[in-house]
Amino acid sequence: MSGVYKMVEIVGTSPVSFAEATKEAVKRAAKTIRHMGWFEVIEERGAIKDGAVAEFQVKLKVGFKLDE
Amino acid sequence: MSGVYKMVEIVGTSPVSFAEATKEAVKRAAKTIRHMGWFEVIEERGAIKDGAVAEFQVKLKVGFKLDE
Amino acid sequence: MSGVYKMVEIVGTSPVSFAEATKEAVKRAAKTIRHMGWFEVIEERGAIKDGAVAEFQVKLKVGFKLDE
Amino acid sequence: MSGVYKMVEIVGTSPVSFAEATKEAVKRAAKTIRHMGWFEVIEERGAIKDGAVAEFQVKLKVGFKLDE
Amino acid sequence: MSGVYKMVEIVGTSPVSFAEATKEAVKRAAKTIRHMGWFEVIEERGAIKDGAVAEFQVKLKVGFKLDE
Amino acid sequence: MSGVYKMVEIVGTSPVSFAEATKEAVKRAAKTIRHMGWFEVIEERGAIKDGAVAEFQVKLKVGFKLDE
Amino acid sequence: MSGVYKMVEIVGTSPVSFAEATKEAVKRAAKTIRHMGWFEVIEERGAIKDGAVAEFQVKLKVGFKLDE
Amino acid sequence: MSGVYKMVEIVGTSPVSFAEATKEAVKRAAKTIRHMGWFEVIEERGAIKDGAVAEFQVKLKVGFKLDE
Amino acid sequence: MSGVYKMVEIVGTSPVSFAEATKEAVKRAAKTIRHMGWFEVIEERGAIKDGAVAEFQVKLKVGFKLDE
Amino acid sequence: MSGVYKMVEIVGTSPVSFAEATKEAVKRAAKTIRHMGWFEVIEERGAIKDGAVAEFQVKLKVGFKLDE
Amino acid sequence: MSGVYKMVEIVGTSPVSFAEATKEAVKRAAKTIRHMGWFEVIEERGAIKDGAVAEFQVKLKVGFKLDE
Amino acid sequence: MSGVYKMVEIVGTSPVSFAEATKEAVKRAAKTIRHMGWFEVIEERGAIKDGAVAEFQVKLKVGFKLDE
């Protein structure tokens, strides 16, 4: 993976699962970041409402290559 | 989120996924704890039987507001 | 769980979810390791292609009993 | 400190400082817990509103002696 | 280990060893908690008096099954 | 907190306290970031001059919602 | 300690103490590994039965020199 | 900051705040250490008496330049 | 170091050493970031090809002062 | 525990147990340090000889009060 | 990187640098492991003799693909 | 390594590499400490000047045997 990469940290949310929250975050980041190559899960949390899980939240670092 | 909150630590289990194990834990906690607002994933483990994943286990901290 | 156990570290991959990646890793390990009893999630990462999650990766420690 | 102790985890909040949030949490815990002896700071976070810190939040473990 | 479990954090003390401090903590917890299944060591500390170890202290998380 | 969030890491400084350093960092970040919702303390350090604390430094992660 | 070394992770168990669990794990590993030189404690846990510690469990990394 | 530095670990206490505890620790260290340049907060704890925070305790690493 | 600072996370690569990978990352970051003052190593990894180290990778946080 | 304290880090060794290694380290430290009040276990390792544990090693931080 | 991977932990040594110690470890591992793809640095230590660094030691996890 | 050891924490600096910074720190420590046996890398950082790495900084713990 020669070159230099940048990491940005984002948080995705989903009512369904940690995997969906991850997908949401990456999809949104793709609107402004090109060349994303990988992600790393930093933290998993969520919201509870009326005694049930209402939202899965995943904090990610996303890595992408910088233009040379 | 003014006020004071308490965290309790629980472990949920599910044969399906980490997300389901999380939901199970929160649903059970709701039987005795009111005002739960959020959870934090502390650890993910699981049981293996006959060479296959038999159970997903998620250790959570759950936060809820204390009455004033 | 009296006796002595060994841990090995493996990484599973799946286009679907962290839970599926976990199952894949354990299924593959079962080809050469007997008596596996539990797993511990060490790290969750993944690959991104064309601005979307292409692969979920889960690093696991798997524990199994050593013959006496 | 012979004997056996229990730790409970609480989160205090304050618009002023981390120290005040700590004091609030301990004061509230004192309503239901006797013999508290010490606290350990686990996490410091806070809320931002209109571009300014609105609340300091301190997550604590509080230790107290169990009756023999 | 299907079902839902709760973890509580306790500190045991002993003038003899970390193992004894662990046993003391679990024995005391058994007075009020049923169905305890396992413990996890979180921290080991101790007190020194007159230039010698006076007390071993072990902080544990103890897990027990919640009734369904 | 449905939607996707971004985290940025900043360091605030103050000659007075960790709380003031936190406020300074958030106030400065507000010049270029809208919709900030929360912060997480990552590290606390400081500078010493002439044998006394000259500056409190707080490293924060700040979270804010991305436009959809 | 010139040369190259390999680490393997094992878990020892004992009804007596963490030290005995450590000895058990190393003794068993010696059946198949030669030239072991050191161990590092990774985790200490245990089993509880009938309200008392039934087993001490120690997770170790063991290092040994590879033949050149 | 060319040269070689030494770190020492100290614990400061204050009935007022973590910032004051930090200042106290550095002030005391200045009696015997010259050329102190920075500190790093390692741990924040405190004492509780009669259901209220009685003391803030801050564990610091302090760095100072060694004479060449 | 009065004022407010921002941290960005980058990954440098080099076929030679961790030090060279660090230099590459900082050199590239200098194209778009002014006033960089320090870096912190977060992670060291690398690529292996044909049984030999093919690339050293260093993940860094880089700090720079924000204009007032 | 008002006042200022210093922490020093030492490693004790024993052929018997972690508890004995701890005692040895504290006993030796007492030759040159007065007013020691507590210790914190940082790391547990050991030496293996001829396929058996030859030595338990415990790395400790020891805290003692500084004269005012 | 679809498929399943295994991680093994090794320690390389070199009198020259951390980078050389890393290369030595990977070169040795290549004698018995095929398809190695990446390494992760876990720990850096070293030996001192006669008041000078005598050896750099790097503990690595090495990942390689398992045959399907 | 029977006996009791002490650890001191030092920071070495070098314009060349992390390995050189390590050597510098150990060489300086050797002026006042005898019987140093090993070092452990705690942290790697550095200074940036004019958009380039100006200095590598390595924080080390150094262990040495205490006279009996």
PDB file of N, CA and C in Angstrom, chain B residues 1-5 38 65 68, chain D residues 10-26 45-47 54-60:
ATOM      1  N   MET B   1     -27.764  15.975  29.304  1.00  0.00           N
ATOM      2  CA  MET B   1     -28.208  14.844  30.109  1.00  0.00           C
ATOM      3  C   MET B   1     -28.013  15.132  31.587  1.00  0.00           C
ATOM      4  N   SER B   2     -28.384  16.353  32.043  1.00  0.00           N
ATOM      5  CA  SER B   2     -28.129  16.741  33.436  1.00  0.00           C
ATOM      6  C   SER B   2     -28.721  15.724  34.393  1.00  0.00           C
ATOM      7  N   GLY B   3     -28.179  15.658  35.594  1.00  0.00           N
ATOM      8  CA  GLY B   3     -28.576  14.679  36.584  1.00  0.00           C
ATOM      9  C   GLY B   3     -27.443  13.702  36.841  1.00  0.00           C
ATOM     10  N   VAL B   4     -27.749  12.618  37.572  1.00  0.00           N
ATOM     11  CA  VAL B   4     -26.733  11.596  37.851  1.00  0.00           C
ATOM     12  C   VAL B   4     -27.214  10.256  37.314  1.00  0.00           C
ATOM     13  N   TYR B   5     -26.293   9.489  36.744  1.00  0.00           N
ATOM     14  CA  TYR B   5     -26.621   8.229  36.083  1.00  0.00           C
ATOM     15  C   TYR B   5     -25.875   7.071  36.737  1.00  0.00           C
ATOM     16  N   TRP B  38     -28.642   4.446  27.409  1.00  0.00           N
ATOM     17  CA  TRP B  38     -27.626   4.049  26.429  1.00  0.00           C
ATOM     18  C   TRP B  38     -26.855   2.818  26.895  1.00  0.00           C
ATOM     19  N   LYS B  65     -30.737   6.914  34.261  1.00  0.00           N
ATOM     20  CA  LYS B  65     -30.803   8.084  35.139  1.00  0.00           C
ATOM     21  C   LYS B  65     -31.352   7.714  36.516  1.00  0.00           C
ATOM     22  N   GLU B  68     -34.130  11.918  41.165  1.00  0.00           N
ATOM     23  CA  GLU B  68     -33.548  12.978  42.012  1.00  0.00           C
ATOM     24  C   GLU B  68     -34.202  13.060  43.374  1.00  0.00           C
TER      25      GLU B  68
ATOM     26  N   ILE D  10     -20.968   5.256  38.413  1.00  0.00           N
ATOM     27  CA  ILE D  10     -21.944   6.325  38.258  1.00  0.00           C
ATOM     28  C   ILE D  10     -21.380   7.422  37.342  1.00  0.00           C
ATOM     29  N   VAL D  11     -22.277   8.248  36.809  1.00  0.00           N
ATOM     30  CA  VAL D  11     -21.870   9.365  35.956  1.00  0.00           C
ATOM     31  C   VAL D  11     -22.462  10.640  36.528  1.00  0.00           C
ATOM     32  N   GLY D  12     -21.604  11.594  36.828  1.00  0.00           N
ATOM     33  CA  GLY D  12     -22.074  12.879  37.318  1.00  0.00           C
ATOM     34  C   GLY D  12     -21.971  13.939  36.241  1.00  0.00           C
ATOM     35  N   THR D  13     -22.814  14.968  36.338  1.00  0.00           N
ATOM     36  CA  THR D  13     -22.813  16.029  35.340  1.00  0.00           C
ATOM     37  C   THR D  13     -22.801  17.394  36.021  1.00  0.00           C
ATOM     38  N   SER D  14     -22.183  18.356  35.339  1.00  0.00           N
ATOM     39  CA  SER D  14     -22.117  19.719  35.888  1.00  0.00           C
ATOM     40  C   SER D  14     -21.847  20.698  34.763  1.00  0.00           C
ATOM     41  N   PRO D  15     -22.463  21.878  34.797  1.00  0.00           N
ATOM     42  CA  PRO D  15     -22.134  22.887  33.795  1.00  0.00           C
ATOM     43  C   PRO D  15     -20.807  23.595  34.084  1.00  0.00           C
ATOM     44  N   VAL D  16     -20.194  23.308  35.230  1.00  0.00           N
ATOM     45  CA  VAL D  16     -19.047  24.098  35.689  1.00  0.00           C
ATOM     46  C   VAL D  16     -17.686  23.452  35.414  1.00  0.00           C
ATOM     47  N   SER D  17     -17.476  22.214  35.876  1.00  0.00           N
ATOM     48  CA  SER D  17     -16.147  21.604  35.770  1.00  0.00           C
ATOM     49  C   SER D  17     -16.234  20.101  36.023  1.00  0.00           C
ATOM     50  N   PHE D  18     -15.120  19.394  35.735  1.00  0.00           N
ATOM     51  CA  PHE D  18     -15.069  17.956  36.018  1.00  0.00           C
ATOM     52  C   PHE D  18     -15.133  17.709  37.523  1.00  0.00           C
ATOM     53  N   ALA D  19     -14.517  18.597  38.302  1.00  0.00           N
ATOM     54  CA  ALA D  19     -14.530  18.431  39.751  1.00  0.00           C
ATOM     55  C   ALA D  19     -15.961  18.529  40.300  1.00  0.00           C
ATOM     56  N   GLU D  20     -16.728  19.496  39.769  1.00  0.00           N
ATOM     57  CA  GLU D  20     -18.110  19.643  40.247  1.00  0.00           C
ATOM     58  C   GLU D  20     -18.965  18.432  39.836  1.00  0.00           C
ATOM     59  N   ALA D  21     -18.748  17.932  38.623  1.00  0.00           N
ATOM     60  CA  ALA D  21     -19.497  16.761  38.172  1.00  0.00           C
ATOM     61  C   ALA D  21     -19.200  15.562  39.074  1.00  0.00           C
ATOM     62  N   THR D  22     -17.946  15.470  39.514  1.00  0.00           N
ATOM     63  CA  THR D  22     -17.556  14.400  40.434  1.00  0.00           C
ATOM     64  C   THR D  22     -18.294  14.536  41.758  1.00  0.00           C
ATOM     65  N   LYS D  23     -18.316  15.752  42.267  1.00  0.00           N
ATOM     66  CA  LYS D  23     -18.986  15.987  43.555  1.00  0.00           C
ATOM     67  C   LYS D  23     -20.486  15.669  43.475  1.00  0.00           C
ATOM     68  N   GLU D  24     -21.108  16.069  42.364  1.00  0.00           N
ATOM     69  CA  GLU D  24     -22.538  15.809  42.185  1.00  0.00           C
ATOM     70  C   GLU D  24     -22.832  14.309  42.213  1.00  0.00           C
ATOM     71  N   ALA D  25     -21.998  13.561  41.493  1.00  0.00           N
ATOM     72  CA  ALA D  25     -22.222  12.118  41.424  1.00  0.00           C
ATOM     73  C   ALA D  25     -22.105  11.471  42.800  1.00  0.00           C
ATOM     74  N   VAL D  26     -21.082  11.869  43.536  1.00  0.00           N
ATOM     75  CA  VAL D  26     -20.864  11.273  44.858  1.00  0.00           C
ATOM     76  C   VAL D  26     -21.996  11.670  45.811  1.00  0.00           C
ATOM     77  N   ARG D  45     -16.186  13.144  29.627  1.00  0.00           N
ATOM     78  CA  ARG D  45     -16.826  13.558  28.386  1.00  0.00           C
ATOM     79  C   ARG D  45     -17.644  14.816  28.646  1.00  0.00           C
ATOM     80  N   GLY D  46     -18.442  15.220  27.660  1.00  0.00           N
ATOM     81  CA  GLY D  46     -19.314  16.344  27.914  1.00  0.00           C
ATOM     82  C   GLY D  46     -20.193  16.646  26.731  1.00  0.00           C
ATOM     83  N   ALA D  47     -21.151  17.547  26.967  1.00  0.00           N
ATOM     84  CA  ALA D  47     -22.083  17.957  25.924  1.00  0.00           C
ATOM     85  C   ALA D  47     -21.715  19.353  25.427  1.00  0.00           C
ATOM     86  N   ALA D  54     -21.484  22.729  27.259  1.00  0.00           N
ATOM     87  CA  ALA D  54     -22.709  22.925  28.029  1.00  0.00           C
ATOM     88  C   ALA D  54     -22.718  22.089  29.301  1.00  0.00           C
ATOM     89  N   GLU D  55     -21.904  21.027  29.308  1.00  0.00           N
ATOM     90  CA  GLU D  55     -21.960  20.107  30.443  1.00  0.00           C
ATOM     91  C   GLU D  55     -20.689  19.261  30.509  1.00  0.00           C
ATOM     92  N   PHE D  56     -20.131  19.155  31.709  1.00  0.00           N
ATOM     93  CA  PHE D  56     -19.022  18.233  31.965  1.00  0.00           C
ATOM     94  C   PHE D  56     -19.608  16.954  32.537  1.00  0.00           C
ATOM     95  N   GLN D  57     -19.146  15.803  32.023  1.00  0.00           N
ATOM     96  CA  GLN D  57     -19.653  14.510  32.505  1.00  0.00           C
ATOM     97  C   GLN D  57     -18.475  13.657  32.963  1.00  0.00           C
ATOM     98  N   VAL D  58     -18.556  13.112  34.167  1.00  0.00           N
ATOM     99  CA  VAL D  58     -17.465  12.280  34.689  1.00  0.00           C
ATOM    100  C   VAL D  58     -18.023  10.919  35.073  1.00  0.00           C
ATOM    101  N   LYS D  59     -17.442   9.866  34.485  1.00  0.00           N
ATOM    102  CA  LYS D  59     -17.839   8.512  34.867  1.00  0.00           C
ATOM    103  C   LYS D  59     -16.890   8.033  35.970  1.00  0.00           C
ATOM    104  N   LEU D  60     -17.456   7.591  37.085  1.00  0.00           N
ATOM    105  CA  LEU D  60     -16.672   7.202  38.260  1.00  0.00           C
ATOM    106  C   LEU D  60     -16.976   5.776  38.675  1.00  0.00           C
TER     107      LEU D  60
END
